Amino acid sequence: MVRTLKCMLLTGLFSLFMGSLVAQEIVINYDESKIPAYELPDLLTLNNGQQVKNAVQWTEERRAEILEIFAQEMYGHIPARPAGLHFKQMSEEVVYNGLGLRKVVRIYLDEAEQHWFDVLIHLPKNAKKPVPMFAGLNFKGNDATLDERAGSRWPYELILKEGFGVATAWRDAIEPDGKDSKIEEAVSVCKDGGVRAWYNPGGDWGAISAWAWGLSCIYDYLAIDKAVDASRIAVIGHSRLGKTSLWAGANDTRFAMVVSNCSGCCGAAISRRVIGENFARIATSFPHWFTRAFDKYMNKEADFPADQHSLVALAAPRPLYIASATEDLWADPKGEWLAAVEVAPIYKLFGKTGVKSIYPAPDSPDMDGTVAYHVRTGKHDITAYDWQQYLDFAQKHGWGK
Ligand code: GTR
């Protein structure tokens, strides 16, 4: 007994010591002058060293190589949707003085209806034709988005007035977000510990892949909703859900537009800049977001066989919007913008243009090309200002009224 206690004490002390060692190793840099010299992996060089010369070669060869790097080394592979996937509308009501219809659709993941999550959908009520949509996950639950609309994260009236619909589901109802998840409130899929535990148990996919999988299930529903224009569904997300949006858009090209809001490290920001959040920090704080293969890149950003511009490039040739906030240095706004700059050659293969080569002033969106960028004044958040730009951008591409 005494021996066991002693052993426990020693183990405890040892892990405390190791813990502080690990903590000490993670240095966060905010100084541009301390960014290491780096070279980005070339988007247009195939694994066999040959150059990609045209759009077909990009789409059929290089794109698949890059997708596999991120599946293998960062987020994990996303499995197919389950055979039993089906849907049931749970409610419908008229909201905002007749401006919109609000409905809840339950996405059942199995025939037996044991596993499911709910999608909250808002549609313009008097639309004359199927409407374009934004689809994205939320942080606090579907009902919370109704309160958040005043705080502008989900400005439903604004979106509806512009002629768009919007669909959202709670990320934790698909896969709990680690130890802080309010898992007891997520009675659906999460009663079995989240989709990763229930579906494809043992598969090495991180929560970001599970959330991206959930977004594709949402698409599957929207594609059969007659009120929705299935050819115009944008995937959107903020922060960790912005990383998810990029990854979902990369895997599921049915999403016709990709929006990344303050997605930062392992989102749009160039990793090799190692400024703000870095691989060691993100892999330590949020190990459940990633495949275990990712751990080996802690403090070794330059060893990663791609960089985040490669992920961002997988949105091509679809309209892509990357946004940052001036005070969000943790997410490295400049690095997010650089990724947008770097993908220009890929869009060029398709005869499309990217962003300008000058960093835009705050609140001056650069959205003349097929790739757009803005840096909003303020904090790490998604606001009505951000949404207005995404709506304008979509309209520029022929979406909306
Ligand atoms: C932070 C994390 C970021 C970002 C953010 C969020 O704590 O370091 O990578 O994803 O959370 O999702 O709000």
mmCIF file of C-alpha atoms and ligand atoms in Angstrom:
data_model
loop_
_atom_site.group_PDB
_atom_site.id
_atom_site.type_symbol
_atom_site.label_atom_id
_atom_site.label_comp_id
_atom_site.label_asym_id
_atom_site.label_seq_id
_atom_site.Cartn_x
_atom_site.Cartn_y
_atom_site.Cartn_z
ATOM 1 C CA MET A 1 0.000 0.000 0.000
ATOM 2 C CA VAL A 2 2.738 2.404 1.125
ATOM 3 C CA ARG A 3 4.711 1.370 -1.891
ATOM 4 C CA THR A 4 1.779 2.085 -4.226
ATOM 5 C CA LEU A 5 1.291 5.478 -2.620
ATOM 6 C CA LYS A 6 4.974 6.276 -3.001
ATOM 7 C CA CYS A 7 4.833 5.176 -6.572
ATOM 8 C CA MET A 8 1.784 7.336 -7.233
ATOM 9 C CA LEU A 9 3.492 10.306 -5.629
ATOM 10 C CA LEU A 10 6.607 9.838 -7.703
ATOM 11 C CA THR A 11 4.571 9.409 -10.893
ATOM 12 C CA GLY A 12 2.622 12.533 -9.997
ATOM 13 C CA LEU A 13 5.780 14.535 -9.403
ATOM 14 C CA PHE A 14 7.286 13.196 -12.594
ATOM 15 C CA SER A 15 4.296 14.178 -14.718
ATOM 16 C CA LEU A 16 4.191 17.598 -13.046
ATOM 17 C CA PHE A 17 7.841 18.026 -13.928
ATOM 18 C CA MET A 18 7.251 16.805 -17.498
ATOM 19 C CA GLY A 19 4.201 19.036 -17.761
ATOM 20 C CA SER A 20 6.188 22.108 -16.844
ATOM 21 C CA LEU A 21 8.929 21.041 -19.222
ATOM 22 C CA VAL A 22 6.428 20.825 -22.059
ATOM 23 C CA ALA A 23 4.872 24.137 -21.046
ATOM 24 C CA GLN A 24 8.288 25.762 -21.000
ATOM 25 C CA GLU A 25 9.112 24.526 -24.471
ATOM 26 C CA ILE A 26 6.172 26.320 -26.054
ATOM 27 C CA VAL A 27 7.354 29.800 -26.882
ATOM 28 C CA ILE A 28 4.831 32.163 -28.415
ATOM 29 C CA ASN A 29 6.267 34.815 -30.677
ATOM 30 C CA TYR A 30 4.450 38.025 -31.604
ATOM 31 C CA ASP A 31 7.417 39.778 -33.172
ATOM 32 C CA GLU A 32 7.498 39.849 -37.008
ATOM 33 C CA SER A 33 11.271 40.370 -36.932
ATOM 34 C CA LYS A 34 11.666 36.990 -35.176
ATOM 35 C CA ILE A 35 9.845 34.984 -37.821
ATOM 36 C CA PRO A 36 12.233 32.274 -39.019
ATOM 37 C CA ALA A 37 13.378 32.310 -42.641
ATOM 38 C CA TYR A 38 11.086 29.897 -44.449
ATOM 39 C CA GLU A 39 10.205 28.568 -47.838
ATOM 40 C CA LEU A 40 6.674 27.443 -48.611
ATOM 41 C CA PRO A 41 6.109 24.058 -50.252
ATOM 42 C CA ASP A 42 5.360 24.700 -53.910
ATOM 43 C CA LEU A 43 1.693 24.218 -54.692
ATOM 44 C CA LEU A 44 2.355 23.339 -58.302
ATOM 45 C CA THR A 45 5.044 20.691 -57.811
ATOM 46 C CA LEU A 46 3.724 17.138 -57.727
ATOM 47 C CA ASN A 47 5.150 14.645 -55.220
ATOM 48 C CA ASN A 48 7.158 13.119 -58.079
ATOM 49 C CA GLY A 49 8.811 16.495 -58.772
ATOM 50 C CA GLN A 50 6.916 17.258 -61.962
ATOM 51 C CA GLN A 51 5.221 20.619 -62.518
ATOM 52 C CA VAL A 52 1.466 21.037 -62.711
ATOM 53 C CA LYS A 53 0.761 22.764 -66.016
ATOM 54 C CA ASN A 54 -2.999 23.118 -66.186
ATOM 55 C CA ALA A 55 -6.289 23.031 -64.312
ATOM 56 C CA VAL A 56 -6.966 19.390 -65.179
ATOM 57 C CA GLN A 57 -3.633 18.287 -63.755
ATOM 58 C CA TRP A 58 -4.259 20.341 -60.641
ATOM 59 C CA THR A 59 -7.721 18.877 -60.113
ATOM 60 C CA GLU A 60 -6.903 15.280 -60.972
ATOM 61 C CA GLU A 61 -3.424 14.908 -59.531
ATOM 62 C CA ARG A 62 -2.042 17.619 -57.254
ATOM 63 C CA ARG A 63 -5.259 18.382 -55.436
ATOM 64 C CA ALA A 64 -5.619 14.772 -54.301
ATOM 65 C CA GLU A 65 -2.011 14.713 -53.083
ATOM 66 C CA ILE A 66 -2.533 17.786 -50.904
ATOM 67 C CA LEU A 67 -5.850 16.514 -49.547
ATOM 68 C CA GLU A 68 -4.126 13.306 -48.502
ATOM 69 C CA ILE A 69 -1.335 15.200 -46.702
ATOM 70 C CA PHE A 70 -3.874 16.993 -44.516
ATOM 71 C CA ALA A 71 -5.936 13.834 -43.941
ATOM 72 C CA GLN A 72 -2.863 11.814 -43.064
ATOM 73 C CA GLU A 73 -0.860 14.335 -41.060
ATOM 74 C CA MET A 74 -3.228 16.913 -39.567
ATOM 75 C CA TYR A 75 -6.988 16.315 -39.315
ATOM 76 C CA GLY A 76 -7.446 12.593 -40.048
ATOM 77 C CA HIS A 77 -9.475 10.887 -42.760
ATOM 78 C CA ILE A 78 -13.183 11.641 -43.016
ATOM 79 C CA PRO A 79 -15.287 8.485 -43.452
ATOM 80 C CA ALA A 80 -18.239 8.182 -45.833
ATOM 81 C CA ARG A 81 -21.662 9.214 -44.596
ATOM 82 C CA PRO A 82 -23.598 6.347 -43.003
ATOM 83 C CA ALA A 83 -26.018 4.295 -45.085
ATOM 84 C CA GLY A 84 -28.857 5.035 -42.677
ATOM 85 C CA LEU A 85 -28.673 8.829 -43.072
ATOM 86 C CA HIS A 86 -32.158 10.314 -43.246
ATOM 87 C CA PHE A 87 -33.996 13.447 -42.188
ATOM 88 C CA LYS A 88 -37.145 14.559 -40.410
ATOM 89 C CA GLN A 89 -38.528 18.034 -40.035
ATOM 90 C CA MET A 90 -39.306 18.629 -36.350
ATOM 91 C CA SER A 91 -40.820 22.122 -36.422
ATOM 92 C CA GLU A 92 -41.562 25.134 -38.560
ATOM 93 C CA GLU A 93 -42.579 28.675 -37.633
ATOM 94 C CA VAL A 94 -42.782 32.111 -39.198
ATOM 95 C CA VAL A 95 -40.329 34.534 -37.618
ATOM 96 C CA TYR A 96 -39.188 38.146 -37.692
ATOM 97 C CA ASN A 97 -42.566 39.594 -38.682
ATOM 98 C CA GLY A 98 -42.954 37.360 -41.696
ATOM 99 C CA LEU A 99 -39.423 37.876 -42.993
ATOM 100 C CA GLY A 100 -38.364 34.299 -42.452
ATOM 101 C CA LEU A 101 -39.258 30.686 -41.875
ATOM 102 C CA ARG A 102 -37.457 28.888 -39.076
ATOM 103 C CA LYS A 103 -37.363 25.129 -39.016
ATOM 104 C CA VAL A 104 -35.539 22.402 -37.188
ATOM 105 C CA VAL A 105 -34.531 19.351 -39.199
ATOM 106 C CA ARG A 106 -33.231 16.276 -37.417
ATOM 107 C CA ILE A 107 -30.386 14.527 -39.189
ATOM 108 C CA TYR A 108 -30.671 10.832 -38.299
ATOM 109 C CA LEU A 109 -27.424 8.971 -38.777
ATOM 110 C CA ASP A 110 -28.831 5.462 -38.548
ATOM 111 C CA GLU A 111 -31.994 3.617 -39.600
ATOM 112 C CA ALA A 112 -32.821 2.869 -35.972
ATOM 113 C CA GLU A 113 -32.820 6.614 -35.161
ATOM 114 C CA GLN A 114 -30.495 6.167 -32.222
ATOM 115 C CA HIS A 115 -28.012 8.791 -33.368
ATOM 116 C CA TRP A 116 -28.868 12.216 -34.659
ATOM 117 C CA PHE A 117 -28.230 15.926 -34.481
ATOM 118 C CA ASP A 118 -30.489 18.901 -35.150
ATOM 119 C CA VAL A 119 -30.007 21.604 -37.765
ATOM 120 C CA LEU A 120 -31.592 25.006 -37.279
ATOM 121 C CA ILE A 121 -32.568 26.495 -40.615
ATOM 122 C CA HIS A 122 -33.717 29.995 -41.469
ATOM 123 C CA LEU A 123 -35.108 30.691 -44.947
ATOM 124 C CA PRO A 124 -36.469 33.905 -46.486
ATOM 125 C CA LYS A 125 -40.233 33.411 -46.377
ATOM 126 C CA ASN A 126 -41.364 34.950 -49.630
ATOM 127 C CA ALA A 127 -38.577 33.802 -51.934
ATOM 128 C CA LYS A 128 -39.715 33.289 -55.540
ATOM 129 C CA LYS A 129 -37.051 30.682 -56.271
ATOM 130 C CA PRO A 130 -34.727 28.332 -54.360
ATOM 131 C CA VAL A 131 -32.367 30.406 -52.213
ATOM 132 C CA PRO A 132 -28.604 30.367 -51.753
ATOM 133 C CA MET A 133 -27.479 29.280 -48.282
ATOM 134 C CA PHE A 134 -24.711 29.551 -45.749
ATOM 135 C CA ALA A 135 -24.050 26.429 -43.679
ATOM 136 C CA GLY A 136 -21.849 26.514 -40.586
ATOM 137 C CA LEU A 137 -21.544 25.048 -37.121
ATOM 138 C CA ASN A 138 -22.028 26.994 -33.890
ATOM 139 C CA PHE A 139 -20.238 26.985 -30.532
ATOM 140 C CA LYS A 140 -23.013 27.101 -27.966
ATOM 141 C CA GLY A 141 -26.057 25.285 -29.285
ATOM 142 C CA ASN A 142 -28.721 26.100 -31.868
ATOM 143 C CA ASP A 143 -30.959 27.973 -29.447
ATOM 144 C CA ALA A 144 -28.046 30.124 -28.329
ATOM 145 C CA THR A 145 -27.657 31.418 -31.889
ATOM 146 C CA LEU A 146 -31.088 33.049 -31.524
ATOM 147 C CA ASP A 147 -29.756 35.119 -28.636
ATOM 148 C CA GLU A 148 -26.474 35.664 -30.397
ATOM 149 C CA ARG A 149 -28.178 37.332 -33.348
ATOM 150 C CA ALA A 150 -28.411 40.549 -31.378
ATOM 151 C CA GLY A 151 -24.715 40.208 -30.565
ATOM 152 C CA SER A 152 -24.344 39.727 -34.328
ATOM 153 C CA ARG A 153 -22.632 36.328 -34.560
ATOM 154 C CA TRP A 154 -25.743 35.019 -36.278
ATOM 155 C CA PRO A 155 -27.448 38.130 -37.760
ATOM 156 C CA TYR A 156 -30.439 36.209 -39.055
ATOM 157 C CA GLU A 157 -32.544 39.184 -40.158
ATOM 158 C CA LEU A 158 -29.659 40.654 -42.133
ATOM 159 C CA ILE A 159 -29.034 37.360 -43.939
ATOM 160 C CA LEU A 160 -32.735 36.825 -44.689
ATOM 161 C CA LYS A 161 -33.211 40.396 -45.933
ATOM 162 C CA GLU A 162 -30.402 39.836 -48.442
ATOM 163 C CA GLY A 163 -32.263 36.816 -49.801
ATOM 164 C CA PHE A 164 -30.126 34.081 -48.259
ATOM 165 C CA GLY A 165 -30.925 31.154 -46.021
ATOM 166 C CA VAL A 166 -28.676 29.895 -43.239
ATOM 167 C CA ALA A 167 -28.306 26.488 -41.599
ATOM 168 C CA THR A 168 -26.429 25.745 -38.393
ATOM 169 C CA ALA A 169 -25.830 22.873 -35.996
ATOM 170 C CA TRP A 170 -24.064 22.666 -32.662
ATOM 171 C CA ARG A 171 -20.565 21.252 -33.050
ATOM 172 C CA ASP A 172 -20.855 19.384 -29.731
ATOM 173 C CA ALA A 173 -23.981 17.582 -30.896
ATOM 174 C CA ILE A 174 -21.786 15.989 -33.576
ATOM 175 C CA GLU A 175 -18.547 15.615 -31.654
ATOM 176 C CA PRO A 176 -17.847 17.067 -28.195
ATOM 177 C CA ASP A 177 -15.138 19.698 -28.100
ATOM 178 C CA GLY A 178 -12.927 18.031 -25.536
ATOM 179 C CA LYS A 179 -13.140 18.293 -21.796
ATOM 180 C CA ASP A 180 -14.951 21.638 -21.818
ATOM 181 C CA SER A 181 -17.850 20.271 -23.809
ATOM 182 C CA LYS A 182 -21.274 20.400 -22.202
ATOM 183 C CA ILE A 183 -21.662 16.780 -23.144
ATOM 184 C CA GLU A 184 -24.599 16.143 -20.822
ATOM 185 C CA GLU A 185 -26.614 18.685 -22.814
ATOM 186 C CA ALA A 186 -25.766 17.035 -26.097
ATOM 187 C CA VAL A 187 -28.205 14.184 -25.814
ATOM 188 C CA SER A 188 -28.044 13.120 -29.437
ATOM 189 C CA VAL A 189 -24.947 11.582 -30.991
ATOM 190 C CA CYS A 190 -23.012 12.444 -27.896
ATOM 191 C CA LYS A 191 -24.775 10.011 -25.660
ATOM 192 C CA ASP A 192 -22.262 7.565 -27.110
ATOM 193 C CA GLY A 193 -19.389 10.006 -26.712
ATOM 194 C CA GLY A 194 -19.660 11.717 -30.087
ATOM 195 C CA VAL A 195 -19.631 10.537 -33.642
ATOM 196 C CA ARG A 196 -16.036 9.367 -33.527
ATOM 197 C CA ALA A 197 -16.776 6.922 -30.730
ATOM 198 C CA TRP A 198 -19.909 5.600 -32.354
ATOM 199 C CA TYR A 199 -19.167 5.626 -36.078
ATOM 200 C CA ASN A 200 -15.906 4.139 -37.260
ATOM 201 C CA PRO A 201 -14.577 3.635 -33.714
ATOM 202 C CA GLY A 202 -10.810 3.437 -33.696
ATOM 203 C CA GLY A 203 -10.580 5.490 -36.880
ATOM 204 C CA ASP A 204 -7.913 8.115 -36.390
ATOM 205 C CA TRP A 205 -9.860 11.254 -37.209
ATOM 206 C CA GLY A 206 -9.816 14.389 -35.113
ATOM 207 C CA ALA A 207 -12.802 16.479 -34.053
ATOM 208 C CA ILE A 208 -12.219 18.916 -36.936
ATOM 209 C CA SER A 209 -12.766 16.026 -39.353
ATOM 210 C CA ALA A 210 -15.840 14.894 -37.412
ATOM 211 C CA TRP A 211 -17.313 18.394 -37.609
ATOM 212 C CA ALA A 212 -16.512 18.583 -41.339
ATOM 213 C CA TRP A 213 -18.276 15.228 -41.757
ATOM 214 C CA GLY A 214 -21.304 16.721 -39.982
ATOM 215 C CA LEU A 215 -21.307 19.664 -42.400
ATOM 216 C CA SER A 216 -21.479 17.248 -45.317
ATOM 217 C CA CYS A 217 -24.471 15.546 -43.668
ATOM 218 C CA ILE A 218 -26.089 18.988 -43.488
ATOM 219 C CA TYR A 219 -25.374 19.475 -47.174
ATOM 220 C CA ASP A 220 -27.041 16.133 -47.882
ATOM 221 C CA TYR A 221 -30.203 17.448 -46.284
ATOM 222 C CA LEU A 222 -30.072 20.882 -47.934
ATOM 223 C CA ALA A 223 -29.625 19.231 -51.334
ATOM 224 C CA ILE A 224 -33.109 17.717 -51.080
ATOM 225 C CA ASP A 225 -34.850 20.773 -49.603
ATOM 226 C CA LYS A 226 -36.833 22.295 -52.474
ATOM 227 C CA ALA A 227 -36.543 25.797 -50.987
ATOM 228 C CA VAL A 228 -32.741 25.656 -51.310
ATOM 229 C CA ASP A 229 -30.528 26.206 -54.350
ATOM 230 C CA ALA A 230 -28.177 23.249 -53.863
ATOM 231 C CA SER A 231 -25.684 24.686 -56.354
ATOM 232 C CA ARG A 232 -25.208 27.731 -54.106
ATOM 233 C CA ILE A 233 -24.403 26.541 -50.622
ATOM 234 C CA ALA A 234 -21.441 28.216 -48.925
ATOM 235 C CA VAL A 235 -19.640 26.622 -46.001
ATOM 236 C CA ILE A 236 -18.712 29.102 -43.285
ATOM 237 C CA GLY A 237 -17.063 29.033 -39.882
ATOM 238 C CA HIS A 238 -15.342 31.118 -37.263
ATOM 239 C CA SER A 239 -12.129 30.223 -35.452
ATOM 240 C CA ARG A 240 -11.898 26.454 -34.778
ATOM 241 C CA LEU A 241 -15.024 26.207 -36.894
ATOM 242 C CA GLY A 242 -13.258 28.287 -39.567
ATOM 243 C CA LYS A 243 -10.555 25.608 -39.677
ATOM 244 C CA THR A 244 -13.443 23.169 -40.010
ATOM 245 C CA SER A 245 -15.024 25.179 -42.808
ATOM 246 C CA LEU A 246 -11.799 25.134 -44.851
ATOM 247 C CA TRP A 247 -11.415 21.385 -44.295
ATOM 248 C CA ALA A 248 -15.077 20.674 -45.097
ATOM 249 C CA GLY A 249 -14.854 22.778 -48.259
ATOM 250 C CA ALA A 250 -11.658 20.978 -49.267
ATOM 251 C CA ASN A 251 -13.256 17.545 -48.917
ATOM 252 C CA ASP A 252 -16.740 18.296 -50.111
ATOM 253 C CA THR A 253 -16.642 20.295 -53.314
ATOM 254 C CA ARG A 254 -20.443 20.463 -53.411
ATOM 255 C CA PHE A 255 -19.980 23.517 -51.183
ATOM 256 C CA ALA A 256 -19.813 26.189 -53.862
ATOM 257 C CA MET A 257 -18.115 28.858 -51.749
ATOM 258 C CA VAL A 258 -15.786 28.682 -48.734
ATOM 259 C CA VAL A 259 -15.591 31.247 -45.925
ATOM 260 C CA SER A 260 -12.936 31.208 -43.207
ATOM 261 C CA ASN A 261 -13.382 33.768 -40.423
ATOM 262 C CA CYS A 262 -10.404 34.232 -38.036
ATOM 263 C CA SER A 263 -9.396 30.589 -38.547
ATOM 264 C CA GLY A 264 -5.751 31.098 -37.532
ATOM 265 C CA CYS A 265 -3.332 28.268 -36.774
ATOM 266 C CA CYS A 266 -4.217 25.078 -38.716
ATOM 267 C CA GLY A 267 -6.809 27.211 -40.517
ATOM 268 C CA ALA A 268 -5.742 29.808 -43.066
ATOM 269 C CA ALA A 269 -2.608 31.156 -41.337
ATOM 270 C CA ILE A 270 0.778 30.187 -42.754
ATOM 271 C CA SER A 271 2.300 27.854 -40.139
ATOM 272 C CA ARG A 272 5.930 28.435 -41.036
ATOM 273 C CA ARG A 273 5.682 32.017 -39.785
ATOM 274 C CA VAL A 274 5.378 30.556 -36.258
ATOM 275 C CA ILE A 275 3.789 33.734 -34.936
ATOM 276 C CA GLY A 276 0.858 33.732 -32.521
ATOM 277 C CA GLU A 277 -0.518 30.241 -31.919
ATOM 278 C CA ASN A 278 1.837 27.516 -33.144
ATOM 279 C CA PHE A 279 1.762 23.735 -33.682
ATOM 280 C CA ALA A 280 3.159 22.841 -30.244
ATOM 281 C CA ARG A 281 0.604 24.993 -28.506
ATOM 282 C CA ILE A 282 -2.414 23.919 -30.530
ATOM 283 C CA ALA A 283 -1.517 20.216 -30.400
ATOM 284 C CA THR A 284 -1.076 20.443 -26.625
ATOM 285 C CA SER A 285 -4.199 22.489 -25.876
ATOM 286 C CA PHE A 286 -6.503 20.763 -28.355
ATOM 287 C CA PRO A 287 -5.098 17.294 -29.104
ATOM 288 C CA HIS A 288 -8.594 15.994 -29.866
ATOM 289 C CA TRP A 289 -8.892 18.238 -32.940
ATOM 290 C CA PHE A 290 -6.213 16.303 -34.806
ATOM 291 C CA THR A 291 -4.989 12.889 -35.875
ATOM 292 C CA ARG A 292 -2.174 11.583 -33.661
ATOM 293 C CA ALA A 293 0.231 11.802 -36.618
ATOM 294 C CA PHE A 294 0.126 15.579 -36.151
ATOM 295 C CA ASP A 295 1.935 15.448 -32.786
ATOM 296 C CA LYS A 296 5.302 14.873 -34.416
ATOM 297 C CA TYR A 297 5.222 18.386 -35.904
ATOM 298 C CA MET A 298 5.263 20.191 -32.552
ATOM 299 C CA ASN A 299 7.995 22.833 -32.835
ATOM 300 C CA LYS A 300 8.622 21.548 -36.364
ATOM 301 C CA GLU A 301 6.355 23.596 -38.609
ATOM 302 C CA ALA A 302 8.958 23.542 -41.384
ATOM 303 C CA ASP A 303 8.803 19.725 -41.518
ATOM 304 C CA PHE A 304 5.123 19.651 -42.370
ATOM 305 C CA PRO A 305 4.887 18.506 -46.001
ATOM 306 C CA ALA A 306 2.447 21.320 -46.893
ATOM 307 C CA ASP A 307 1.462 24.668 -45.387
ATOM 308 C CA GLN A 308 -1.938 26.215 -44.879
ATOM 309 C CA HIS A 309 -1.888 27.933 -48.279
ATOM 310 C CA SER A 310 -2.073 24.376 -49.624
ATOM 311 C CA LEU A 311 -5.282 23.762 -47.674
ATOM 312 C CA VAL A 312 -6.725 27.105 -48.758
ATOM 313 C CA ALA A 313 -5.865 26.275 -52.394
ATOM 314 C CA LEU A 314 -8.216 23.297 -52.246
ATOM 315 C CA ALA A 315 -11.117 25.774 -52.385
ATOM 316 C CA ALA A 316 -10.169 26.644 -55.986
ATOM 317 C CA PRO A 317 -11.765 27.450 -58.342
ATOM 318 C CA ARG A 318 -14.722 28.289 -56.073
ATOM 319 C CA PRO A 319 -15.179 31.743 -54.517
ATOM 320 C CA LEU A 320 -13.148 31.861 -51.324
ATOM 321 C CA TYR A 321 -13.262 34.481 -48.577
ATOM 322 C CA ILE A 322 -10.664 34.719 -45.808
ATOM 323 C CA ALA A 323 -11.117 37.270 -43.030
ATOM 324 C CA SER A 324 -9.156 38.386 -39.988
ATOM 325 C CA ALA A 325 -9.472 40.932 -37.190
ATOM 326 C CA THR A 326 -6.858 43.568 -36.342
ATOM 327 C CA GLU A 327 -6.575 42.561 -32.666
ATOM 328 C CA ASP A 328 -6.579 38.831 -33.325
ATOM 329 C CA LEU A 329 -2.800 38.431 -33.272
ATOM 330 C CA TRP A 330 -3.163 34.900 -31.874
ATOM 331 C CA ALA A 331 -4.575 33.909 -35.293
ATOM 332 C CA ASP A 332 -1.904 35.839 -37.266
ATOM 333 C CA PRO A 333 -3.952 38.078 -39.605
ATOM 334 C CA LYS A 334 -0.964 38.711 -41.877
ATOM 335 C CA GLY A 335 -0.377 34.950 -42.214
ATOM 336 C CA GLU A 336 -4.048 34.428 -43.102
ATOM 337 C CA TRP A 337 -3.782 37.089 -45.777
ATOM 338 C CA LEU A 338 -0.535 35.592 -47.141
ATOM 339 C CA ALA A 339 -2.311 32.277 -47.662
ATOM 340 C CA ALA A 340 -4.919 34.146 -49.733
ATOM 341 C CA VAL A 341 -2.099 35.747 -51.756
ATOM 342 C CA GLU A 342 -0.299 32.443 -52.295
ATOM 343 C CA VAL A 343 -3.226 30.667 -53.918
ATOM 344 C CA ALA A 344 -3.373 33.097 -56.869
ATOM 345 C CA PRO A 345 -1.485 30.740 -59.249
ATOM 346 C CA ILE A 346 -4.066 28.020 -58.665
ATOM 347 C CA TYR A 347 -6.985 30.344 -59.397
ATOM 348 C CA LYS A 348 -5.070 31.567 -62.453
ATOM 349 C CA LEU A 349 -5.062 28.019 -63.846
ATOM 350 C CA PHE A 350 -8.841 28.408 -63.985
ATOM 351 C CA GLY A 351 -8.695 31.923 -65.474
ATOM 352 C CA LYS A 352 -9.623 33.524 -62.131
ATOM 353 C CA THR A 353 -7.931 36.144 -60.015
ATOM 354 C CA GLY A 354 -6.940 36.202 -56.371
ATOM 355 C CA VAL A 355 -6.371 39.092 -53.938
ATOM 356 C CA LYS A 356 -4.196 42.133 -54.549
ATOM 357 C CA SER A 357 -0.572 42.055 -53.456
ATOM 358 C CA ILE A 358 -0.924 44.897 -50.933
ATOM 359 C CA TYR A 359 -2.256 44.210 -47.461
ATOM 360 C CA PRO A 360 -5.595 46.041 -47.281
ATOM 361 C CA ALA A 361 -6.318 48.722 -44.690
ATOM 362 C CA PRO A 362 -8.688 47.690 -41.888
ATOM 363 C CA ASP A 363 -12.320 47.511 -42.946
ATOM 364 C CA SER A 364 -11.430 47.841 -46.660
ATOM 365 C CA PRO A 365 -12.351 44.470 -48.147
ATOM 366 C CA ASP A 366 -10.427 43.294 -51.178
ATOM 367 C CA MET A 367 -13.102 41.367 -53.040
ATOM 368 C CA ASP A 368 -12.673 42.037 -56.746
ATOM 369 C CA GLY A 369 -11.266 38.592 -57.485
ATOM 370 C CA THR A 370 -12.543 35.080 -56.857
ATOM 371 C CA VAL A 371 -10.487 35.118 -53.650
ATOM 372 C CA ALA A 372 -11.406 37.830 -51.160
ATOM 373 C CA TYR A 373 -9.898 39.098 -47.917
ATOM 374 C CA HIS A 374 -10.613 41.677 -45.251
ATOM 375 C CA VAL A 375 -9.230 42.578 -41.865
ATOM 376 C CA ARG A 376 -11.918 44.012 -39.612
ATOM 377 C CA THR A 377 -11.090 46.435 -36.828
ATOM 378 C CA GLY A 378 -11.495 44.657 -33.518
ATOM 379 C CA LYS A 379 -11.296 41.348 -31.761
ATOM 380 C CA HIS A 380 -11.400 37.645 -32.544
ATOM 381 C CA ASP A 381 -15.069 37.244 -33.490
ATOM 382 C CA ILE A 382 -17.532 36.979 -36.349
ATOM 383 C CA THR A 383 -19.737 40.042 -36.543
ATOM 384 C CA ALA A 384 -22.511 41.527 -38.665
ATOM 385 C CA TYR A 385 -19.796 43.486 -40.472
ATOM 386 C CA ASP A 386 -18.101 40.227 -41.481
ATOM 387 C CA TRP A 387 -21.394 38.674 -42.565
ATOM 388 C CA GLN A 388 -22.237 41.733 -44.674
ATOM 389 C CA GLN A 389 -18.993 41.270 -46.616
ATOM 390 C CA TYR A 390 -19.697 37.564 -47.194
ATOM 391 C CA LEU A 391 -23.189 38.399 -48.437
ATOM 392 C CA ASP A 392 -21.853 41.134 -50.747
ATOM 393 C CA PHE A 393 -19.171 38.792 -52.049
ATOM 394 C CA ALA A 394 -21.696 36.028 -52.761
ATOM 395 C CA GLN A 395 -23.893 38.576 -54.557
ATOM 396 C CA LYS A 396 -20.931 39.662 -56.674
ATOM 397 C CA HIS A 397 -20.759 36.052 -57.798
ATOM 398 C CA GLY A 398 -24.381 36.046 -58.832
ATOM 399 C CA TRP A 399 -25.894 34.632 -55.650
ATOM 400 C CA GLY A 400 -28.863 36.173 -53.896
ATOM 401 C CA LYS A 401 -31.846 38.146 -55.096
HETATM 402 C C1 GTR B 1 -8.420 29.228 -29.350
HETATM 403 C C2 GTR B 1 -7.531 28.407 -30.218
HETATM 404 C C3 GTR B 1 -7.644 28.855 -31.627
HETATM 405 C C4 GTR B 1 -9.069 29.124 -32.056
HETATM 406 C C5 GTR B 1 -9.986 29.574 -30.933
HETATM 407 C C6 GTR B 1 -11.477 29.404 -31.119
HETATM 408 O O1 GTR B 1 -8.300 28.974 -28.024
HETATM 409 O O2 GTR B 1 -6.228 28.539 -29.760
HETATM 410 O O3 GTR B 1 -6.974 27.957 -32.486
HETATM 411 O O4 GTR B 1 -9.601 28.067 -32.737
HETATM 412 O O5 GTR B 1 -9.719 28.958 -29.754
HETATM 413 O O6 GTR B 1 -11.956 28.449 -31.698
HETATM 414 O O7 GTR B 1 -12.194 30.271 -30.623
#
